[in-house]
Short mmCIF file of C-alpha atoms and ligand atoms in Angstrom, two decimals:
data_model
loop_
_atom_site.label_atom_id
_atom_site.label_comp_id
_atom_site.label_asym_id
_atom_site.label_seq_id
_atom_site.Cartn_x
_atom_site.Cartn_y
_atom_site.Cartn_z
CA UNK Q 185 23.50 -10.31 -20.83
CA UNK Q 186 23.60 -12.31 -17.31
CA UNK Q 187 21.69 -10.94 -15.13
CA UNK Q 188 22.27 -10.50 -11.40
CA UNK Q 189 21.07 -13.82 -9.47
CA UNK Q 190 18.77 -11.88 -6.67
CA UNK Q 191 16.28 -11.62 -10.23
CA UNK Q 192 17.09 -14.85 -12.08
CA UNK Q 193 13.50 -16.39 -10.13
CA UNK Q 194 11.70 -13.48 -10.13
CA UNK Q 195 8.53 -13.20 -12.16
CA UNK Q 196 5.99 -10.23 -12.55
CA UNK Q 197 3.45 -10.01 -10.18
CA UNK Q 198 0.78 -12.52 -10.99
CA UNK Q 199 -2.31 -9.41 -9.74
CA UNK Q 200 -0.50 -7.20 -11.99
CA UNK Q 201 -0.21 -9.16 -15.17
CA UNK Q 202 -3.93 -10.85 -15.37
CA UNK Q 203 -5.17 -7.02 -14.74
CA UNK Q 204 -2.78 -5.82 -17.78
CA UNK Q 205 -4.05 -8.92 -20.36
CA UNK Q 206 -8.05 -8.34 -19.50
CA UNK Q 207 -6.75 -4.62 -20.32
CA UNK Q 208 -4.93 -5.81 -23.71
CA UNK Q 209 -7.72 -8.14 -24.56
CA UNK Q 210 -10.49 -5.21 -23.95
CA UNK Q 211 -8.81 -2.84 -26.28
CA UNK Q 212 -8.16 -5.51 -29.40
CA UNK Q 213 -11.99 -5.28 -28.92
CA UNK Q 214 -12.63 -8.35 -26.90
CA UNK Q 215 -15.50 -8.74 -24.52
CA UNK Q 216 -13.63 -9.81 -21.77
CA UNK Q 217 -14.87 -9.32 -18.37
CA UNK Q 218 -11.60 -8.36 -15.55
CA UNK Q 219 -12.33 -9.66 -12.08
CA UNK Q 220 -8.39 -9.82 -11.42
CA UNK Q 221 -7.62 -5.54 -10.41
CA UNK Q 222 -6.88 -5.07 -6.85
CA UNK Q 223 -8.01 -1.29 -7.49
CA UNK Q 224 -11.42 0.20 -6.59
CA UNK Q 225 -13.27 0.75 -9.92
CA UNK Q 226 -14.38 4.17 -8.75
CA UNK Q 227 -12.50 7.36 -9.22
CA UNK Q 228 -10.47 9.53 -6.82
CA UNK Q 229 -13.14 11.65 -5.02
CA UNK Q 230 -13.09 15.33 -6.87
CA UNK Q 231 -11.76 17.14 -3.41
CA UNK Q 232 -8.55 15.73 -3.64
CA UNK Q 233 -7.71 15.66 -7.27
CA UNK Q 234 -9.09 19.82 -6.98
CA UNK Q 235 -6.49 19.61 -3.92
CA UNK Q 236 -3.73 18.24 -5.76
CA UNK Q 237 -4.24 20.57 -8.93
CA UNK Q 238 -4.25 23.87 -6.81
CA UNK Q 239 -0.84 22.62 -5.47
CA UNK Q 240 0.31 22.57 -8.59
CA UNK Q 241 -0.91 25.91 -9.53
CA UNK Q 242 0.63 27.49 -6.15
CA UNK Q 243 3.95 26.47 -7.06
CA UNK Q 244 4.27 23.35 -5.16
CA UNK Q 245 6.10 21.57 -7.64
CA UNK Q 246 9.58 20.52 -5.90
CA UNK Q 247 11.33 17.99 -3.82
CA UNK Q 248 10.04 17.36 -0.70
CA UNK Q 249 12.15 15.47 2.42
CA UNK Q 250 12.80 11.88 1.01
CA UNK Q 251 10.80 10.66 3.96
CA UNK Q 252 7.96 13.10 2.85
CA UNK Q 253 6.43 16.53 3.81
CA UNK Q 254 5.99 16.89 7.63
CA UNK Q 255 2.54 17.93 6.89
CA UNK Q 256 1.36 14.71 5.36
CA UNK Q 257 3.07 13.04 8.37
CA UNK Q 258 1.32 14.72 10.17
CA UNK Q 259 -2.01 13.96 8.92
CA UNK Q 260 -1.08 10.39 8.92
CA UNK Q 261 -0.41 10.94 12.76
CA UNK Q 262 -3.87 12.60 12.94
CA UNK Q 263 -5.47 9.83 11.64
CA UNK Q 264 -3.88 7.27 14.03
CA UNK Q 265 -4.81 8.98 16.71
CA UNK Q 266 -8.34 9.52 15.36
CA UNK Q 267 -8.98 6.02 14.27
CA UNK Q 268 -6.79 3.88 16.90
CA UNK Q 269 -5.75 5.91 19.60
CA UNK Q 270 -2.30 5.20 18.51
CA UNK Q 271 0.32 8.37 19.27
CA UNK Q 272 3.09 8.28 16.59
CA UNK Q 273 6.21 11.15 16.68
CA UNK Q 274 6.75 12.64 13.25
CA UNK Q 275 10.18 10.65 12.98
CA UNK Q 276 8.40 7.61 13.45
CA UNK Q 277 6.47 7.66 10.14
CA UNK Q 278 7.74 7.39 6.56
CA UNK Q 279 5.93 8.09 3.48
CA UNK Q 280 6.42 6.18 0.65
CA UNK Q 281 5.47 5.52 -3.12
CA UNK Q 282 2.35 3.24 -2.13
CA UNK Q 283 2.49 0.51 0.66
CA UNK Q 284 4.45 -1.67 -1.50
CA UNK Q 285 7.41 0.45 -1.57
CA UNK Q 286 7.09 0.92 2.04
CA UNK Q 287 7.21 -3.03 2.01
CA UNK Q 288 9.97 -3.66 -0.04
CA UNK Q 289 11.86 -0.79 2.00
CA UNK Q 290 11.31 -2.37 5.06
CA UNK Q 291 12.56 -5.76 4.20
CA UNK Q 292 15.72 -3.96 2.48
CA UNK Q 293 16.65 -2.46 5.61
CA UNK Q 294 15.96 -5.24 7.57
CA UNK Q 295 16.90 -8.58 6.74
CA UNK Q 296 20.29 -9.84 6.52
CA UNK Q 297 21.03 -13.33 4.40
CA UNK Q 298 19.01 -16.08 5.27
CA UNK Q 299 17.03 -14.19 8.16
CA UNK Q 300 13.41 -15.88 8.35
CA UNK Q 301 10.25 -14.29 7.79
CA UNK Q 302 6.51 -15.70 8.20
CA UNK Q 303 4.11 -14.87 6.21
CA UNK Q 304 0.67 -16.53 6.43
CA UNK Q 305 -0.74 -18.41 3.10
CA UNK Q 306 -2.73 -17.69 1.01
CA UNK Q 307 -0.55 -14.24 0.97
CA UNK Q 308 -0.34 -11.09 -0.88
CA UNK Q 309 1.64 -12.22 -4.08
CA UNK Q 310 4.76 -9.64 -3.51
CA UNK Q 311 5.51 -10.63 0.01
CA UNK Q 312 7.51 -13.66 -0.75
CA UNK Q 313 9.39 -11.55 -3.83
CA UNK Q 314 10.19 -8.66 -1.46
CA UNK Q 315 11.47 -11.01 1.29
CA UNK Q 316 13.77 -12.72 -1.18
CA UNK Q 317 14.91 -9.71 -3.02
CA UNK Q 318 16.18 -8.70 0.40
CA UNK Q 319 18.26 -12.03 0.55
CA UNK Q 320 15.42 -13.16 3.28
CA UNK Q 321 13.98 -16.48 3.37
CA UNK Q 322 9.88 -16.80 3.15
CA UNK Q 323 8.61 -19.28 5.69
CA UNK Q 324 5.08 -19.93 5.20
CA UNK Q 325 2.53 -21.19 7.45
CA UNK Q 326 -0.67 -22.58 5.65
CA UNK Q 327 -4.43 -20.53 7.41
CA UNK Q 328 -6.11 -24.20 6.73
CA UNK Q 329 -9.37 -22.99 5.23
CA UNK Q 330 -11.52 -24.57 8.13
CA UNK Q 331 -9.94 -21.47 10.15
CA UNK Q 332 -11.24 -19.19 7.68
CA UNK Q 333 -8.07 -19.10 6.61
CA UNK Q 334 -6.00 -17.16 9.86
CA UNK Q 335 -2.89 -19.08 11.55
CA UNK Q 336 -3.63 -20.10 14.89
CA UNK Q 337 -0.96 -18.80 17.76
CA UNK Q 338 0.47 -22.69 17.67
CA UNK Q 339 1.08 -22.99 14.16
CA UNK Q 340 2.92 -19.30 14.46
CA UNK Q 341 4.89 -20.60 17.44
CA UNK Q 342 6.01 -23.95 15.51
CA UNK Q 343 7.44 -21.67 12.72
CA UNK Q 344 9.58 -19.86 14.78
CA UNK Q 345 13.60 -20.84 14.36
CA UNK Q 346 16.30 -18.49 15.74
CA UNK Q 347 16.58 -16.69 12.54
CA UNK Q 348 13.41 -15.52 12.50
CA UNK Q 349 13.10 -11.39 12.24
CA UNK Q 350 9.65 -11.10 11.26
CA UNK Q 351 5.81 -12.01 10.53
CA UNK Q 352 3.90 -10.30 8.22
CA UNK Q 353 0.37 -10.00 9.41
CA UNK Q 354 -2.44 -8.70 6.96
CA UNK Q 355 -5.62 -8.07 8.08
CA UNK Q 356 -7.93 -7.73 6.65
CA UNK Q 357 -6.57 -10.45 4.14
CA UNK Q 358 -5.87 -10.33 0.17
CA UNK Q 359 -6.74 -12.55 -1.01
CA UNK Q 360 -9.56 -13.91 1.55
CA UNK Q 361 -11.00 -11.01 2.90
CA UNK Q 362 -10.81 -12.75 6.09
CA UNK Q 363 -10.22 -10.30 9.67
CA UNK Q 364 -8.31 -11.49 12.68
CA UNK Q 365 -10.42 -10.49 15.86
CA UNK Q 366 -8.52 -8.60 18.98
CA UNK Q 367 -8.73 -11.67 20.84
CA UNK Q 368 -6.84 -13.41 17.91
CA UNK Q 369 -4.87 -11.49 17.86
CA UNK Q 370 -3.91 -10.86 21.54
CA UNK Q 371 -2.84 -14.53 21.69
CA UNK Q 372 -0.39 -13.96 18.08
CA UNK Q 373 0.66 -10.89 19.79
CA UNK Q 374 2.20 -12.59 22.88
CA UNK Q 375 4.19 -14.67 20.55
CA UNK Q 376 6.00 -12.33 18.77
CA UNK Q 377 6.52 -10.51 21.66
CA UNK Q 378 7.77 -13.70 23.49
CA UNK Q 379 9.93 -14.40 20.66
CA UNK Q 380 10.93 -10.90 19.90
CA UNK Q 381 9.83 -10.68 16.80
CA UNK Q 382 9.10 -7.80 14.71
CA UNK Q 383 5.21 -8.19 13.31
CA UNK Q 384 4.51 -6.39 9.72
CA UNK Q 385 1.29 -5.19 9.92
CA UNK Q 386 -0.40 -4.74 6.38
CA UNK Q 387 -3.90 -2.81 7.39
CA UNK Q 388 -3.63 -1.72 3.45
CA UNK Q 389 -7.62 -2.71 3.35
CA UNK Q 390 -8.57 -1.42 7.15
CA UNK Q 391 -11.30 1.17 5.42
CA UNK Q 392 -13.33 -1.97 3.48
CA UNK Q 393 -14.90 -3.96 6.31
CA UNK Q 394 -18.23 -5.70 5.97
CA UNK Q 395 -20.99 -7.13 7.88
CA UNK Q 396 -20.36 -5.38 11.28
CA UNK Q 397 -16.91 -6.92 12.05
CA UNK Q 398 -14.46 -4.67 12.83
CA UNK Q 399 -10.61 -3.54 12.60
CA UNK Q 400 -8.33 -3.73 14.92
CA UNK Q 401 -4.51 -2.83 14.64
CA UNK Q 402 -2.36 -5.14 16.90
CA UNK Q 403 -0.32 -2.36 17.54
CA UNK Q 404 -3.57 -1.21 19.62
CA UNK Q 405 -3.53 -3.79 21.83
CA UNK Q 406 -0.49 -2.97 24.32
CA UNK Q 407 2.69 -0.41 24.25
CA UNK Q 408 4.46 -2.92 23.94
CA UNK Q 409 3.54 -4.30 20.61
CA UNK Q 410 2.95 -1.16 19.09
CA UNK Q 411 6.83 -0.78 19.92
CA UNK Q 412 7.30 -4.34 18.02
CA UNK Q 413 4.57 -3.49 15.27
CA UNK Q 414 5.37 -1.57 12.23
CA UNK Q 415 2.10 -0.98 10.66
CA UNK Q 416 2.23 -0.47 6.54
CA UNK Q 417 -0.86 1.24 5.26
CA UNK Q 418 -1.92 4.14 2.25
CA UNK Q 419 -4.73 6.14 0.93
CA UNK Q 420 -4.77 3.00 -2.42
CA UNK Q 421 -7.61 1.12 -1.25
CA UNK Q 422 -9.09 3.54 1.57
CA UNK Q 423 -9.86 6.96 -1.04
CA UNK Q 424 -9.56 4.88 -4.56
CA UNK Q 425 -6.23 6.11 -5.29
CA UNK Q 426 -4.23 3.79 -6.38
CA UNK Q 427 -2.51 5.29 -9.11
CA UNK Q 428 -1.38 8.19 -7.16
CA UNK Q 429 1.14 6.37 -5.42
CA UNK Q 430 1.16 7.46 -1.93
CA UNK Q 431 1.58 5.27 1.38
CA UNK Q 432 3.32 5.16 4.21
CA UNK Q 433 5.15 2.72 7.29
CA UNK Q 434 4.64 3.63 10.77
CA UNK Q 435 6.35 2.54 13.89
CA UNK Q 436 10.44 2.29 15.49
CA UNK Q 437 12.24 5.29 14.68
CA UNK Q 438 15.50 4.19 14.13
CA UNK Q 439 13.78 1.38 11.50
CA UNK Q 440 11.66 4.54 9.71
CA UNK Q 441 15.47 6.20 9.85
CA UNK Q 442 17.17 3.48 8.15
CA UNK Q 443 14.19 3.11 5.29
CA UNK Q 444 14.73 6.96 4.96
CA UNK Q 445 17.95 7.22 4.12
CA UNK Q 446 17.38 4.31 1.53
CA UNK Q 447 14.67 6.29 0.31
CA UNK Q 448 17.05 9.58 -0.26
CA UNK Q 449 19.07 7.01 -2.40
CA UNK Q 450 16.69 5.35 -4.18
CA UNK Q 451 13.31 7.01 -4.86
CA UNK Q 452 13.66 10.74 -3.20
CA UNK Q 453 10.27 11.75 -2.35
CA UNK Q 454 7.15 10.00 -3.24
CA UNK Q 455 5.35 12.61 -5.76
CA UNK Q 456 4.90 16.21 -4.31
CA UNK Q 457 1.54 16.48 -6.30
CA UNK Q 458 0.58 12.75 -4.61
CA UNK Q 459 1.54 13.82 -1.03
CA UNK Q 460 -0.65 16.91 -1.43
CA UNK Q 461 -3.78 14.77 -2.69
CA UNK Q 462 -3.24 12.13 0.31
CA UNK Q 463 -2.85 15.09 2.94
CA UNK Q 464 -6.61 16.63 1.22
CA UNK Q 465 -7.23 12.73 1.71
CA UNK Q 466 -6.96 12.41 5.43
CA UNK Q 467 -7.46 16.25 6.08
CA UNK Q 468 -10.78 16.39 4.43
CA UNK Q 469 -14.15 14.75 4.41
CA UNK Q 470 -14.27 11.24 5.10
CA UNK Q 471 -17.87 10.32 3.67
CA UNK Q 472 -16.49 9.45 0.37
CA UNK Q 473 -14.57 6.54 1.59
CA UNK Q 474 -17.87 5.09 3.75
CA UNK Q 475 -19.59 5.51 0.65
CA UNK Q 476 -17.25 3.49 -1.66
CA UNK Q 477 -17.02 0.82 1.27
CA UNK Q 478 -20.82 0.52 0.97
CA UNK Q 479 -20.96 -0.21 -2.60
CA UNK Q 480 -18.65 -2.88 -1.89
CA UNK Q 481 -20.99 -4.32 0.48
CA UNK Q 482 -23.92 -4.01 -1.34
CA UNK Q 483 -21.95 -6.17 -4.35
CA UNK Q 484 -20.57 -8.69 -2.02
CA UNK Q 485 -24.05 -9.58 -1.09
CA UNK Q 486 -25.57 -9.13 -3.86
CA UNK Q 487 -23.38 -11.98 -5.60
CA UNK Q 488 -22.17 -14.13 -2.80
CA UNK Q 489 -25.01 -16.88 -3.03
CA UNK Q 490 -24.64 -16.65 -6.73
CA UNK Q 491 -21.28 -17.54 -6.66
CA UNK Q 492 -21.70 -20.39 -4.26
CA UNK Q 493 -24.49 -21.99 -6.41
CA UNK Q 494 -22.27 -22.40 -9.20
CA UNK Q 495 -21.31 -26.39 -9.55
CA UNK Q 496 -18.37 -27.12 -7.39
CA UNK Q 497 -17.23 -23.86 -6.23
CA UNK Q 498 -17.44 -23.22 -2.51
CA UNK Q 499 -16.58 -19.33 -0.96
CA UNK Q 500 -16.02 -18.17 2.79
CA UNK Q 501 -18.10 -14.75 2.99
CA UNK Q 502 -15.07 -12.21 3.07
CA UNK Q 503 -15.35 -9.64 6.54
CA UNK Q 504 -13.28 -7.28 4.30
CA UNK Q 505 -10.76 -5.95 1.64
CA UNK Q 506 -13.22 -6.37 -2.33
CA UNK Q 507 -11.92 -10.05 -3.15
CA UNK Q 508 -13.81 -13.32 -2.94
CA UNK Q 509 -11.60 -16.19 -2.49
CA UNK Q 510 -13.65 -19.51 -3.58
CA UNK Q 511 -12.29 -22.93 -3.86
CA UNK Q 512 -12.92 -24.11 -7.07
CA UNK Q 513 -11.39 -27.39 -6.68
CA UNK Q 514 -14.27 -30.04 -7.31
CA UNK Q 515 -14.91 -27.18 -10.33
CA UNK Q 516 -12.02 -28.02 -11.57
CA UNK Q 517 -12.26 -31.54 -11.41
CA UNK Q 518 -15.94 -31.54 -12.78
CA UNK Q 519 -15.01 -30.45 -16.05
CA UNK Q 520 -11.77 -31.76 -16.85
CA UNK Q 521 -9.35 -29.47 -15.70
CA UNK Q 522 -5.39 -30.97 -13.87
CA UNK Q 523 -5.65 -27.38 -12.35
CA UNK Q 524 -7.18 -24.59 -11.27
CA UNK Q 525 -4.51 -22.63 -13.33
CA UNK Q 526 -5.61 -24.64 -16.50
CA UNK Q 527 -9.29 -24.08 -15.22
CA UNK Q 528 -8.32 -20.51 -15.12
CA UNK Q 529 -6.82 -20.20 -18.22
CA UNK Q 530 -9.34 -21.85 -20.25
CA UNK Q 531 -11.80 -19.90 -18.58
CA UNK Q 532 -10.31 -16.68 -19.97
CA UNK Q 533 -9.47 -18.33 -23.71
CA UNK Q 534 -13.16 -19.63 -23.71
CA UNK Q 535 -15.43 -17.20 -21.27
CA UNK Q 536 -13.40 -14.34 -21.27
CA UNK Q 537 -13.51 -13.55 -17.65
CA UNK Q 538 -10.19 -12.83 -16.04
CA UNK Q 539 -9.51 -13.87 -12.30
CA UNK Q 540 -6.12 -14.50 -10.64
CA UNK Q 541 -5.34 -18.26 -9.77
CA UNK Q 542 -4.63 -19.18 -6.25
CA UNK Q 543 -1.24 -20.83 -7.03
CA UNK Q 544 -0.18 -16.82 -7.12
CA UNK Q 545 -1.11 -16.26 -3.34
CA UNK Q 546 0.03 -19.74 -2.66
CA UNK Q 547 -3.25 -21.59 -2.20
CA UNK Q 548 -3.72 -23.60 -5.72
CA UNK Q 549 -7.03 -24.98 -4.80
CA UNK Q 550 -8.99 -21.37 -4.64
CA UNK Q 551 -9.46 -18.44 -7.37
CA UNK Q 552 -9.38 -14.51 -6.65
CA UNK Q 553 -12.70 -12.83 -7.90
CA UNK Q 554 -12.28 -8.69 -6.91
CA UNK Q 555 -15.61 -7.42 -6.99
CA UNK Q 556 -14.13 -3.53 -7.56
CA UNK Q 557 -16.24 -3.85 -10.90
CA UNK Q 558 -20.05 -2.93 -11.13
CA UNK Q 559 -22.70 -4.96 -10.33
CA UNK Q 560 -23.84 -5.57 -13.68
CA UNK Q 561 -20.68 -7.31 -14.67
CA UNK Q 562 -20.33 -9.02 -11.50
CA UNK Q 563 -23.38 -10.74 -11.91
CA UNK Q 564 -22.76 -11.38 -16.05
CA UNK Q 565 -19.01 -12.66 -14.85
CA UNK Q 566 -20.45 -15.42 -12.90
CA UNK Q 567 -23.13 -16.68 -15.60
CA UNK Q 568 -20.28 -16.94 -17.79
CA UNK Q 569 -18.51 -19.07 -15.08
CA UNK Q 570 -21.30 -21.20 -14.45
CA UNK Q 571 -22.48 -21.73 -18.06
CA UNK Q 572 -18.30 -22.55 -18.64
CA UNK Q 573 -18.25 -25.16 -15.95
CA UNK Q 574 -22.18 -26.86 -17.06
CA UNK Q 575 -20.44 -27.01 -20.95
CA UNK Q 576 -17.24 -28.28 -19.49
CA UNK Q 577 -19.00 -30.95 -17.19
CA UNK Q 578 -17.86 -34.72 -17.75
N1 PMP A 698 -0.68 -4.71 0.64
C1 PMP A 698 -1.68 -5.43 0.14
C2 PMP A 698 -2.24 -6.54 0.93
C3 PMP A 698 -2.20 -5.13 -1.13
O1 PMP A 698 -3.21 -5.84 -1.63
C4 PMP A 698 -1.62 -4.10 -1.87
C5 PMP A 698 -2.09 -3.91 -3.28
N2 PMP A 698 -2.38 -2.73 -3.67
C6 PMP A 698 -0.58 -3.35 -1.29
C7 PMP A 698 -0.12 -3.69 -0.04
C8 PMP A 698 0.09 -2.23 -1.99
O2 PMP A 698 -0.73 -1.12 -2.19
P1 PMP A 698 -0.16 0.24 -2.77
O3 PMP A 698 1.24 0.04 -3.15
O4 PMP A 698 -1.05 0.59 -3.92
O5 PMP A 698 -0.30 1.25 -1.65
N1 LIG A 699 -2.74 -5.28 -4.50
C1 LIG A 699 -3.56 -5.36 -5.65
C2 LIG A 699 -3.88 -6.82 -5.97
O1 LIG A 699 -3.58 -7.67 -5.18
C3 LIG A 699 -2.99 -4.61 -6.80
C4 LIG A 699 -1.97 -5.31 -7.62
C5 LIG A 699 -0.67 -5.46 -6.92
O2 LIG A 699 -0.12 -4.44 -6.53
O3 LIG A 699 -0.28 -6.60 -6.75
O4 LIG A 699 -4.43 -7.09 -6.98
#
């Protein structure tokens, strides 16, 4: 059977599959160690899966609006307001099964053939896919590691063509964990706004932030780029819930319209039973999610001068998100290796630790470590890489 063209490139998402074969190796009973999940490895906090089973129990087992329940849109309202001081009018959200479907809705509803979007590398491996399955073309704009790995205003500016619609802006970063500060992003922000262009703001990982630094949302920064900022976020990373399925896009109403009616077409509703957990999420205690964000912390520095000691490899300390982002170039080359995506393979076949190679987010010379796995594994994980790379040595 031919296929239609819009999938003839496409291939599964690179996160996705190295997190399903540690899984498929672990239960043939091998002792392979998975540093590839994007998922926190703790579980949903108890208060919300007890709020999502009472709904349940009182009968709230239906549809709900495509675009979600009012409720939960309002909570999501609440929480700008709380956290950012941002006011948002109920038809100015969607809710959406998880902040890639809000993503991939988005870019369905607004790119035409050939429009332009720029997306910062290394990137999140399904922005490229969902730009092209919307017929849109990718432009990509290297963060040169010396920058930690952010575009500069310039290097946005010299990307800009007449077709461009959009620039995705994620912060703070998977893979690199890097943040943009407000006055970075002041100077990005008068770009887009100069060159009317719609920014994507992926804040997916706004809840994990490290050392001090902080989060800002560009669409903080001035009325008028909130009113050229759609911000994508979810309850995923924030209350460990990925498998629930629930986020949501915020921003221009008649945008959040459009994506709506797709929605009603395409997916109804996210989940009733998901939109009640995520409304317990943001209506309800908060400590859990400080207390999963310090764990993070506590791993990250527990095994960031480990993982720099190791023979060749070289790592940026992340301000956020749970990934470590090391350039493992010179490892590469000290034992043998074309690649880092032969290194990487080899280093599963041989050490059995699963990470996801850099050529997925579009930076070959680096490797994605998540540290959403206990400390104790961490720790084994990067003996295993070290002791692969001393064996390997030429
Ligand atoms: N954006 C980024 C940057 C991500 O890493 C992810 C991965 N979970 C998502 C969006 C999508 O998250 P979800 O669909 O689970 O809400
Ligand atoms: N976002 C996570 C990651 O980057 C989960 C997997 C995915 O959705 O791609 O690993």
């Amino acid at each position: 059977m031919e296929l239609a063209r819009r999938v003839s490139n496409l291939t599964p998402s690179t996160t996705l599959a190295i997190t399903a074969k540690a899984k498929a190796m672990k239960a043939e009973g091998i002792d392979v160690i998975g540093l590839g999940a994007g998922e926190p490895d703790f579980n949903t906090p108890q208060e919300i899966i007890e709020a999502a089973y009472r709904s349940m129990l009182d009968g709230q087992t239906k549809y709900t609006p495509a675009g979600g329940m009012v409720s939960l849109k309002q909570a999501v309202i609440d929480k700008f307001q709380r956290d950012q001081q941002l006011t948002y009018k109920t038809n100015e959200v969607i809710i959406t099964n998880g902040a890639k479907h809000a993503l991939y809705t988005l870019f369905q509803v607004l790119l035409n053939k050939d429009d332009e979007v720029i997306i910062s590398a290394p990137y999140w491996v399904s922005y490229p896919e969902q730009v092209k399955l919307a017929e849109g073309k990718p432009v990509f704009v290297e963060g040169k590691e010396a920058n930690r790995f952010k575009i500069t205003p310039e290097q946005l500016e010299d990307a800009i063509t007449p077709r461009t619609k959009a620039f995705i802006l994620n912060s703070p970063s998977n893979p690199t964990g890097m943040i943009y500060t407000r006055e970075e992003l002041e100077k990005i922000g008068e770009v887009c706004l100069a060159h009317h262009i719609l920014i994507v703001s992926d804040e997916i990982y706004e809840k994990l932030i490290y050392g001090g630094s902080k989060h800002v949302s560009i669409a903080e920064l001035s009325p008028e780029l909130k009113a050229q900022t759609i911000i994508i976020n979810g309850v995923s990373k924030s209350h460990s819930m990925t498998g629930w399925r629930i986020g949501y896009a915020a921003g221009n109403a008649e945008i959040i319209k459009a994506m709506t009616s797709l929605a009603s077409h395409s997916t109804s509703n996210p989940s009733t039973t998901s939109q009640f957990a995520a409304l317990a999420a943001y209506n309800g205690d908060q400590a859990p999610v400080e207390k999963m964000r310090q764990a993070f912390e506590e791993r990250l520095d527990a095994v960031f001068e480990q993982l720099n000691a190791i023979d060749g490899v070289t790592c940026l300390k992340p301000q956020g998100a749970f990934y470590l982002f090391p350039n493992v170039k010179e490892a590469a080359k000290l034992t043998g290796f074309e690649t880092v995506d032969e290194f990487v393979a080899a280093l599963l076949e041989e050490a059995k630790v699963a990470v996801v190679p850099g050529s997925g987010f579009g930076f070959e010379d680096c490797i994605r470590l998540s540290y959403a796995t206990s400390l104790d594994l961490l720790k084994k994980a990067l003996n295993r890489i070290d002791q692969f790379i001393a064996a390997h040595k030429k």
